[in-house]
C-alpha cells in the first residue's frame, strides 16, 4: 500500500523559509500527480501546488512567487520550498499522490509562521 510521510514543518518567523518533503513508499509504482494542500484551523483544506510526473506545476494564487514545488521521480518524493512566509501561511500541510485512480494522503506537518 502507498504510504506518504511529510517532514520539514515547524515554527518560522514571518519572511522566513521552510522546505517540506514528502516521500511515497510502497512501490514500485508510477505517480502521475503529487501535490501539497493546507488546512488552517477552522478552514477547509485548500490546494497549494501540484506537479505532474513530467514536471508541470500549478500554484494557488496566494503562493505564486513564494513557493516552489518540485519532485524527484526516482525517489517518489515531492518538495515544497516556502519562502517569504506570512502568518496566513500557518496551517497543517498535507502531501498527496495520485495513482491508479486513487488519491493518497500523508498525515500532515504543521507549519506555524509567527513572531
Short mmCIF file of C-alpha atoms in Angstrom, two decimals:
data_model
loop_
_atom_site.label_atom_id
_atom_site.label_comp_id
_atom_site.label_asym_id
_atom_site.label_seq_id
_atom_site.Cartn_x
_atom_site.Cartn_y
_atom_site.Cartn_z
CA UNK A 1 0.00 0.00 0.00
CA UNK A 2 1.15 3.53 -0.73
CA UNK A 3 2.38 5.43 2.28
CA UNK A 4 3.13 9.15 2.35
CA UNK A 5 5.21 10.77 5.06
CA UNK A 6 5.71 14.53 5.31
CA UNK A 7 8.54 16.23 7.09
CA UNK A 8 10.06 19.68 7.45
CA UNK A 9 7.35 21.60 9.22
CA UNK A 10 7.95 23.81 12.19
CA UNK A 11 7.90 27.32 13.56
CA UNK A 12 9.32 30.11 11.45
CA UNK A 13 9.26 33.89 11.63
CA UNK A 14 7.47 35.96 9.02
CA UNK A 15 9.68 36.34 6.00
CA UNK A 16 11.46 33.11 6.71
CA UNK A 17 11.67 29.91 4.75
CA UNK A 18 10.91 26.23 5.18
CA UNK A 19 11.28 23.24 2.95
CA UNK A 20 8.75 20.45 3.20
CA UNK A 21 9.37 16.95 1.95
CA UNK A 22 7.03 14.07 1.31
CA UNK A 23 8.21 10.60 0.44
CA UNK A 24 5.94 7.95 -1.01
CA UNK A 25 6.76 4.37 -0.24
CA UNK A 26 5.24 1.01 -1.07
CA UNK A 27 6.22 0.89 -4.70
CA UNK A 28 7.32 0.32 -7.29
CA UNK A 29 4.70 2.50 -8.88
CA UNK A 30 4.33 5.46 -11.17
CA UNK A 31 2.71 8.51 -9.61
CA UNK A 32 1.05 10.86 -12.02
CA UNK A 33 0.49 13.90 -9.83
CA UNK A 34 1.86 14.88 -6.46
CA UNK A 35 0.72 17.92 -4.61
CA UNK A 36 0.55 19.94 -1.46
CA UNK A 37 -2.55 21.09 0.34
CA UNK A 38 -3.01 23.00 3.54
CA UNK A 39 -5.68 23.41 6.15
CA UNK A 40 -5.78 26.24 8.64
CA UNK A 41 -7.79 25.98 11.85
CA UNK A 42 -11.49 26.26 11.15
CA UNK A 43 -11.00 26.25 7.40
CA UNK A 44 -11.27 23.76 4.59
CA UNK A 45 -8.31 22.09 3.00
CA UNK A 46 -7.08 24.07 0.01
CA UNK A 47 -4.68 23.21 -2.75
CA UNK A 48 -1.29 24.88 -2.56
CA UNK A 49 0.51 23.42 -5.55
CA UNK A 50 0.80 20.29 -7.60
CA UNK A 51 3.26 18.82 -10.03
CA UNK A 52 2.97 16.18 -12.70
CA UNK A 53 5.41 13.40 -13.40
CA UNK A 54 6.67 15.48 -16.31
CA UNK A 55 7.40 18.46 -14.12
CA UNK A 56 4.46 20.69 -14.98
CA UNK A 57 3.45 22.78 -12.00
CA UNK A 58 0.49 24.81 -10.80
CA UNK A 59 0.18 27.07 -7.80
CA UNK A 60 -2.51 28.73 -5.82
CA UNK A 61 -2.51 32.46 -6.46
CA UNK A 62 -1.74 33.13 -2.81
CA UNK A 63 1.63 31.38 -3.01
CA UNK A 64 2.83 32.16 -6.51
CA UNK A 65 6.28 33.67 -6.47
CA UNK A 66 6.91 32.49 -2.93
CA UNK A 67 6.56 28.71 -3.03
CA UNK A 68 8.18 26.23 -5.37
CA UNK A 69 7.09 22.64 -5.80
CA UNK A 70 9.45 20.03 -7.16
CA UNK A 71 9.78 16.28 -7.21
CA UNK A 72 12.29 13.52 -7.51
CA UNK A 73 10.57 10.85 -9.55
CA UNK A 74 13.22 8.25 -8.87
CA UNK A 75 12.62 8.61 -5.14
CA UNK A 76 8.88 9.29 -5.35
CA UNK A 77 9.41 12.39 -3.30
CA UNK A 78 7.81 15.80 -3.58
CA UNK A 79 9.13 19.00 -2.06
CA UNK A 80 7.68 22.37 -1.25
CA UNK A 81 10.14 25.20 -0.83
CA UNK A 82 8.39 28.00 1.00
CA UNK A 83 9.89 31.47 1.14
CA UNK A 84 8.72 34.88 2.31
CA UNK A 85 6.37 33.15 4.67
CA UNK A 86 3.43 35.03 6.10
CA UNK A 87 1.32 34.38 9.18
CA UNK A 88 -1.55 33.48 6.86
CA UNK A 89 0.51 30.53 5.65
CA UNK A 90 0.08 28.90 9.05
CA UNK A 91 -1.63 25.57 8.53
CA UNK A 92 -1.20 21.85 8.50
CA UNK A 93 0.35 20.94 5.18
CA UNK A 94 -0.55 17.65 3.54
CA UNK A 95 1.01 15.99 0.58
CA UNK A 96 -0.94 13.91 -1.89
CA UNK A 97 -0.18 11.41 -4.60
CA UNK A 98 -2.48 10.29 -7.38
CA UNK A 99 -2.11 6.90 -8.96
CA UNK A 100 -4.28 4.02 -10.10
CA UNK A 101 -7.33 6.22 -9.82
CA UNK A 102 -6.84 6.97 -6.13
CA UNK A 103 -5.59 9.91 -4.16
CA UNK A 104 -3.37 9.10 -1.21
CA UNK A 105 -2.70 11.48 1.65
CA UNK A 106 0.00 11.95 4.20
CA UNK A 107 -0.65 12.70 7.85
CA UNK A 108 0.33 16.33 7.56
CA UNK A 109 3.01 18.53 9.03
CA UNK A 110 2.40 21.72 10.98
CA UNK A 111 3.75 25.00 9.68
CA UNK A 112 3.46 27.96 12.00
CA UNK A 113 4.53 31.42 10.90
CA UNK A 114 4.74 33.73 13.86
CA UNK A 115 6.98 36.20 15.61
#
